[in-house]
């Protein structure tokens, strides 16, 4: 009888060991020992490779153009035909402020998109008049490439300064009231042509752009009054909407 009890105990012990061994095999198969030289709890090469692949896929799926902007505003010409001795802002806007249209694309970089590059297609209607009654009108189409930077230590997205430039096409300028102007070379009227220009300014909340365009003294299609040299300016105030594609 004792022998039977011992035999049953041995059988039960062997059965329990077999059951425990079978039950722990899947768990042991899932828990792999850390590779040699790898600290416990750190990602292995396979996980690092997977993360790199995910990052690369995210970069590849990101479009090159991050934003598309459309806007309208006013352009204020300052040059030979904007005689304003007091430099009154109201006179500049009332006398020379005309329609301005903008379409642009941009690409932004950096941890907080603080750096950016872009391209703008700008239409400006130009017009001006001297104190003697002579005036001009023209259409201007500019293609600009620019870089911008978000000012640090200020609310994110509030101010971005930009600088750029490119060709500026002056199309079909017209003149009036030239009878009283000098007839020397400095009074020669120029036709359709292309000039270069530089622009600087600031963007506020990606919606308002304020700045000025600086160009040689021929934006108005007029070489300049006798004894006067310098540059023509086109200041602008533009309200736009930026479609974020990033």
mmCIF file of C-alpha atoms in Angstrom:
data_model
loop_
_atom_site.group_PDB
_atom_site.id
_atom_site.type_symbol
_atom_site.label_atom_id
_atom_site.label_comp_id
_atom_site.label_asym_id
_atom_site.label_seq_id
_atom_site.Cartn_x
_atom_site.Cartn_y
_atom_site.Cartn_z
ATOM 1 C CA UNK A 1 0.000 0.000 0.000
ATOM 2 C CA UNK A 2 2.834 2.370 0.864
ATOM 3 C CA UNK A 3 4.410 1.495 -2.418
ATOM 4 C CA UNK A 4 1.233 2.492 -4.253
ATOM 5 C CA UNK A 5 1.127 5.852 -2.445
ATOM 6 C CA UNK A 6 4.748 6.578 -3.304
ATOM 7 C CA UNK A 7 4.147 5.578 -6.913
ATOM 8 C CA UNK A 8 1.136 7.906 -7.195
ATOM 9 C CA UNK A 9 3.093 10.800 -5.642
ATOM 10 C CA UNK A 10 5.921 10.325 -8.116
ATOM 11 C CA UNK A 11 3.470 10.244 -11.041
ATOM 12 C CA UNK A 12 1.751 13.419 -9.824
ATOM 13 C CA UNK A 13 5.109 15.166 -9.392
ATOM 14 C CA UNK A 14 6.224 14.184 -12.898
ATOM 15 C CA UNK A 15 2.871 15.291 -14.370
ATOM 16 C CA UNK A 16 3.078 18.697 -12.632
ATOM 17 C CA UNK A 17 6.634 19.275 -13.848
ATOM 18 C CA UNK A 18 5.587 18.380 -17.382
ATOM 19 C CA UNK A 19 2.618 20.763 -17.232
ATOM 20 C CA UNK A 20 4.718 23.641 -15.894
ATOM 21 C CA UNK A 21 7.377 23.058 -18.529
ATOM 22 C CA UNK A 22 4.874 23.072 -21.380
ATOM 23 C CA UNK A 23 3.127 26.218 -20.046
ATOM 24 C CA UNK A 24 6.308 28.278 -19.766
ATOM 25 C CA UNK A 25 7.742 27.458 -23.186
ATOM 26 C CA UNK A 26 5.850 30.258 -25.108
ATOM 27 C CA UNK A 27 6.850 32.840 -22.496
ATOM 28 C CA UNK A 28 10.478 31.823 -22.634
ATOM 29 C CA UNK A 29 10.343 31.970 -26.408
ATOM 30 C CA UNK A 30 9.145 35.572 -26.274
ATOM 31 C CA UNK A 31 11.669 36.827 -23.722
ATOM 32 C CA UNK A 32 15.039 36.987 -25.413
ATOM 33 C CA UNK A 33 18.188 37.717 -23.444
ATOM 34 C CA UNK A 34 19.824 41.081 -24.219
ATOM 35 C CA UNK A 35 22.488 40.982 -26.851
ATOM 36 C CA UNK A 36 26.069 41.140 -25.815
ATOM 37 C CA UNK A 37 27.101 44.717 -24.993
ATOM 38 C CA UNK A 38 23.481 45.974 -24.879
ATOM 39 C CA UNK A 39 22.289 47.377 -21.525
ATOM 40 C CA UNK A 40 19.028 45.863 -20.216
ATOM 41 C CA UNK A 41 15.955 47.908 -21.146
ATOM 42 C CA UNK A 42 17.615 49.665 -24.120
ATOM 43 C CA UNK A 43 16.264 49.322 -27.712
ATOM 44 C CA UNK A 44 18.145 46.893 -29.866
ATOM 45 C CA UNK A 45 19.445 47.344 -33.407
ATOM 46 C CA UNK A 46 16.197 46.013 -34.886
ATOM 47 C CA UNK A 47 14.132 48.617 -33.042
ATOM 48 C CA UNK A 48 16.554 51.410 -33.998
ATOM 49 C CA UNK A 49 16.337 50.367 -37.639
ATOM 50 C CA UNK A 50 12.541 50.343 -37.471
ATOM 51 C CA UNK A 51 12.478 53.859 -35.991
ATOM 52 C CA UNK A 52 14.850 55.106 -38.685
ATOM 53 C CA UNK A 53 12.650 53.602 -41.381
ATOM 54 C CA UNK A 54 9.565 55.276 -39.887
ATOM 55 C CA UNK A 55 11.353 58.647 -39.741
ATOM 56 C CA UNK A 56 12.536 58.261 -43.337
ATOM 57 C CA UNK A 57 9.036 57.359 -44.507
ATOM 58 C CA UNK A 58 7.611 60.415 -42.720
ATOM 59 C CA UNK A 59 10.183 62.659 -44.384
ATOM 60 C CA UNK A 60 9.497 61.156 -47.799
ATOM 61 C CA UNK A 61 5.738 61.625 -47.405
ATOM 62 C CA UNK A 62 6.135 65.303 -46.393
ATOM 63 C CA UNK A 63 5.555 67.675 -49.353
ATOM 64 C CA UNK A 64 8.327 70.044 -50.395
ATOM 65 C CA UNK A 65 5.878 72.982 -50.497
ATOM 66 C CA UNK A 66 4.657 73.601 -46.952
ATOM 67 C CA UNK A 67 2.417 76.588 -47.572
ATOM 68 C CA UNK A 68 0.511 78.392 -50.312
ATOM 69 C CA UNK A 69 -0.471 82.034 -49.770
ATOM 70 C CA UNK A 70 -2.934 84.278 -51.590
ATOM 71 C CA UNK A 71 -3.418 87.926 -50.737
ATOM 72 C CA UNK A 72 -4.302 91.447 -51.757
ATOM 73 C CA UNK A 73 -3.511 94.918 -50.514
ATOM 74 C CA UNK A 74 -2.083 98.249 -51.591
ATOM 75 C CA UNK A 75 1.258 99.277 -53.088
ATOM 76 C CA UNK A 76 2.502 102.835 -52.592
ATOM 77 C CA UNK A 77 4.962 104.164 -55.177
ATOM 78 C CA UNK A 78 7.656 106.649 -54.106
ATOM 79 C CA UNK A 79 9.891 108.142 -56.797
ATOM 80 C CA UNK A 80 10.195 110.944 -59.320
ATOM 81 C CA UNK A 81 6.410 111.252 -59.596
ATOM 82 C CA UNK A 82 5.594 111.299 -55.897
ATOM 83 C CA UNK A 83 6.704 114.813 -55.007
ATOM 84 C CA UNK A 84 5.748 115.120 -51.351
ATOM 85 C CA UNK A 85 8.077 117.582 -49.564
ATOM 86 C CA UNK A 86 6.411 116.976 -46.194
ATOM 87 C CA UNK A 87 6.622 113.184 -46.631
ATOM 88 C CA UNK A 88 3.019 112.932 -45.495
ATOM 89 C CA UNK A 89 1.885 109.315 -45.214
ATOM 90 C CA UNK A 90 -1.690 110.269 -46.076
ATOM 91 C CA UNK A 91 -0.567 111.991 -49.290
ATOM 92 C CA UNK A 92 1.527 109.001 -50.290
ATOM 93 C CA UNK A 93 -1.352 106.566 -49.769
ATOM 94 C CA UNK A 94 -4.039 108.804 -51.278
ATOM 95 C CA UNK A 95 -1.917 109.865 -54.238
ATOM 96 C CA UNK A 96 0.016 106.692 -55.041
ATOM 97 C CA UNK A 97 -1.705 103.822 -53.224
ATOM 98 C CA UNK A 98 -2.924 101.287 -55.796
ATOM 99 C CA UNK A 99 -3.913 97.612 -56.017
ATOM 100 C CA UNK A 100 -1.389 94.912 -55.105
ATOM 101 C CA UNK A 101 -1.905 91.140 -55.508
ATOM 102 C CA UNK A 102 0.289 88.297 -54.249
ATOM 103 C CA UNK A 103 0.530 84.531 -54.756
ATOM 104 C CA UNK A 104 3.314 82.638 -53.025
ATOM 105 C CA UNK A 105 4.679 79.278 -51.917
ATOM 106 C CA UNK A 106 7.080 78.503 -49.071
ATOM 107 C CA UNK A 107 9.135 75.773 -47.442
ATOM 108 C CA UNK A 108 9.957 75.929 -43.729
ATOM 109 C CA UNK A 109 12.700 74.289 -41.695
ATOM 110 C CA UNK A 110 13.906 73.971 -38.125
ATOM 111 C CA UNK A 111 12.432 72.485 -34.974
ATOM 112 C CA UNK A 112 9.750 75.170 -34.792
ATOM 113 C CA UNK A 113 9.696 76.114 -38.520
ATOM 114 C CA UNK A 114 11.712 79.197 -37.627
ATOM 115 C CA UNK A 115 13.606 79.225 -40.945
ATOM 116 C CA UNK A 116 11.956 79.487 -44.328
ATOM 117 C CA UNK A 117 12.434 80.069 -48.030
ATOM 118 C CA UNK A 118 9.804 80.972 -50.579
ATOM 119 C CA UNK A 119 8.840 82.453 -53.907
ATOM 120 C CA UNK A 120 6.274 85.179 -54.644
ATOM 121 C CA UNK A 121 4.524 86.362 -57.787
ATOM 122 C CA UNK A 122 3.495 89.980 -57.240
ATOM 123 C CA UNK A 123 1.304 92.328 -59.260
ATOM 124 C CA UNK A 124 1.442 96.053 -58.450
ATOM 125 C CA UNK A 125 -0.443 98.846 -60.118
ATOM 126 C CA UNK A 126 1.872 101.865 -60.107
ATOM 127 C CA UNK A 127 0.865 105.506 -60.401
ATOM 128 C CA UNK A 128 2.237 108.865 -59.328
ATOM 129 C CA UNK A 129 2.047 112.592 -59.954
ATOM 130 C CA UNK A 130 4.350 115.547 -59.401
ATOM 131 C CA UNK A 131 3.410 118.807 -57.770
ATOM 132 C CA UNK A 132 3.474 120.340 -61.262
ATOM 133 C CA UNK A 133 0.793 117.979 -62.580
ATOM 134 C CA UNK A 134 2.957 115.538 -64.570
ATOM 135 C CA UNK A 135 2.179 111.903 -63.897
ATOM 136 C CA UNK A 136 2.642 108.292 -64.952
ATOM 137 C CA UNK A 137 0.876 104.945 -64.690
ATOM 138 C CA UNK A 138 2.184 101.415 -65.261
ATOM 139 C CA UNK A 139 1.716 97.746 -64.352
ATOM 140 C CA UNK A 140 4.440 95.875 -62.485
ATOM 141 C CA UNK A 141 4.913 92.103 -62.206
ATOM 142 C CA UNK A 142 7.686 90.908 -59.900
ATOM 143 C CA UNK A 143 8.978 87.374 -59.331
ATOM 144 C CA UNK A 144 10.766 87.229 -55.974
ATOM 145 C CA UNK A 145 12.768 84.585 -54.145
ATOM 146 C CA UNK A 146 13.143 85.271 -50.429
ATOM 147 C CA UNK A 147 14.271 83.886 -47.082
ATOM 148 C CA UNK A 148 12.536 84.560 -43.788
ATOM 149 C CA UNK A 149 13.196 84.000 -40.093
ATOM 150 C CA UNK A 150 10.883 83.962 -37.112
ATOM 151 C CA UNK A 151 12.061 86.400 -34.449
ATOM 152 C CA UNK A 152 13.040 84.539 -31.243
ATOM 153 C CA UNK A 153 11.831 85.200 -27.700
ATOM 154 C CA UNK A 154 8.452 86.364 -28.972
ATOM 155 C CA UNK A 155 5.155 84.524 -29.247
ATOM 156 C CA UNK A 156 5.558 81.704 -31.754
ATOM 157 C CA UNK A 157 4.287 82.654 -35.208
ATOM 158 C CA UNK A 158 3.895 86.352 -34.418
ATOM 159 C CA UNK A 159 6.706 88.000 -36.431
ATOM 160 C CA UNK A 160 8.773 86.737 -39.351
ATOM 161 C CA UNK A 161 11.268 89.038 -41.072
ATOM 162 C CA UNK A 162 12.025 88.457 -44.749
ATOM 163 C CA UNK A 163 14.459 89.643 -47.390
ATOM 164 C CA UNK A 164 14.565 88.744 -51.054
ATOM 165 C CA UNK A 165 14.528 89.996 -54.589
ATOM 166 C CA UNK A 166 14.255 89.193 -58.257
ATOM 167 C CA UNK A 167 13.245 90.533 -61.661
ATOM 168 C CA UNK A 168 10.594 93.234 -61.854
ATOM 169 C CA UNK A 169 8.751 93.709 -65.151
ATOM 170 C CA UNK A 170 7.449 97.230 -65.836
ATOM 171 C CA UNK A 171 4.701 96.955 -68.454
ATOM 172 C CA UNK A 172 3.368 99.726 -70.746
ATOM 173 C CA UNK A 173 4.019 102.885 -68.719
ATOM 174 C CA UNK A 174 2.026 105.948 -69.807
ATOM 175 C CA UNK A 175 2.701 109.632 -69.111
ATOM 176 C CA UNK A 176 0.807 112.895 -69.004
ATOM 177 C CA UNK A 177 1.591 116.552 -68.445
ATOM 178 C CA UNK A 178 5.153 116.486 -69.759
ATOM 179 C CA UNK A 179 4.959 119.825 -71.547
ATOM 180 C CA UNK A 180 6.464 121.700 -68.619
ATOM 181 C CA UNK A 181 9.306 119.265 -67.965
ATOM 182 C CA UNK A 182 12.896 119.766 -69.179
ATOM 183 C CA UNK A 183 13.670 118.228 -72.548
ATOM 184 C CA UNK A 184 17.190 117.018 -71.784
ATOM 185 C CA UNK A 185 18.342 113.406 -71.468
ATOM 186 C CA UNK A 186 17.221 113.196 -67.838
ATOM 187 C CA UNK A 187 13.615 113.585 -68.986
ATOM 188 C CA UNK A 188 13.654 110.628 -71.369
ATOM 189 C CA UNK A 189 10.618 108.395 -70.996
ATOM 190 C CA UNK A 190 11.228 104.640 -71.032
ATOM 191 C CA UNK A 191 8.900 101.887 -72.193
ATOM 192 C CA UNK A 192 8.268 98.260 -71.203
ATOM 193 C CA UNK A 193 11.361 96.670 -69.654
ATOM 194 C CA UNK A 194 12.686 94.548 -66.806
ATOM 195 C CA UNK A 195 14.631 95.800 -63.790
ATOM 196 C CA UNK A 196 15.942 94.189 -60.628
ATOM 197 C CA UNK A 197 14.573 94.884 -57.159
ATOM 198 C CA UNK A 198 15.192 94.084 -53.505
ATOM 199 C CA UNK A 199 12.446 93.770 -50.918
ATOM 200 C CA UNK A 200 12.489 93.650 -47.103
ATOM 201 C CA UNK A 201 9.698 93.480 -44.576
ATOM 202 C CA UNK A 202 7.898 91.602 -41.827
ATOM 203 C CA UNK A 203 5.052 89.081 -41.774
ATOM 204 C CA UNK A 204 2.601 89.207 -38.860
ATOM 205 C CA UNK A 205 0.744 86.011 -37.888
ATOM 206 C CA UNK A 206 1.230 84.682 -41.452
ATOM 207 C CA UNK A 207 -1.544 87.064 -42.550
ATOM 208 C CA UNK A 208 -0.188 90.620 -42.805
ATOM 209 C CA UNK A 209 2.914 91.543 -44.816
ATOM 210 C CA UNK A 210 4.407 95.005 -44.511
ATOM 211 C CA UNK A 211 7.548 96.055 -46.340
ATOM 212 C CA UNK A 212 9.145 97.944 -49.185
ATOM 213 C CA UNK A 213 10.648 97.161 -52.569
ATOM 214 C CA UNK A 214 13.801 99.023 -53.578
ATOM 215 C CA UNK A 215 14.642 99.337 -57.278
ATOM 216 C CA UNK A 216 16.865 101.429 -59.562
ATOM 217 C CA UNK A 217 15.616 104.909 -60.379
ATOM 218 C CA UNK A 218 13.650 103.681 -63.399
ATOM 219 C CA UNK A 219 10.597 101.928 -61.948
ATOM 220 C CA UNK A 220 8.448 104.829 -63.119
ATOM 221 C CA UNK A 221 9.890 104.589 -66.624
ATOM 222 C CA UNK A 222 11.538 107.966 -66.275
ATOM 223 C CA UNK A 223 15.251 108.549 -65.902
ATOM 224 C CA UNK A 224 14.782 111.111 -63.222
ATOM 225 C CA UNK A 225 14.615 114.883 -62.910
ATOM 226 C CA UNK A 226 17.782 116.836 -63.571
ATOM 227 C CA UNK A 227 20.218 116.646 -60.664
ATOM 228 C CA UNK A 228 18.315 113.846 -58.876
ATOM 229 C CA UNK A 229 19.646 110.325 -58.429
ATOM 230 C CA UNK A 230 18.741 107.446 -56.200
ATOM 231 C CA UNK A 231 16.179 104.669 -56.114
ATOM 232 C CA UNK A 232 12.450 104.218 -56.502
ATOM 233 C CA UNK A 233 10.480 102.588 -53.693
ATOM 234 C CA UNK A 234 7.268 100.584 -53.680
ATOM 235 C CA UNK A 235 5.979 100.150 -50.137
ATOM 236 C CA UNK A 236 3.245 97.573 -49.600
ATOM 237 C CA UNK A 237 0.647 96.394 -47.126
ATOM 238 C CA UNK A 238 -0.785 92.982 -47.956
ATOM 239 C CA UNK A 239 -3.459 90.865 -46.269
ATOM 240 C CA UNK A 240 -3.198 87.196 -47.165
ATOM 241 C CA UNK A 241 -4.245 83.694 -46.135
ATOM 242 C CA UNK A 242 -1.725 80.848 -45.908
ATOM 243 C CA UNK A 243 -2.879 77.284 -46.655
ATOM 244 C CA UNK A 244 -0.714 74.957 -44.546
ATOM 245 C CA UNK A 245 0.169 71.792 -46.511
ATOM 246 C CA UNK A 246 2.701 70.354 -44.050
#
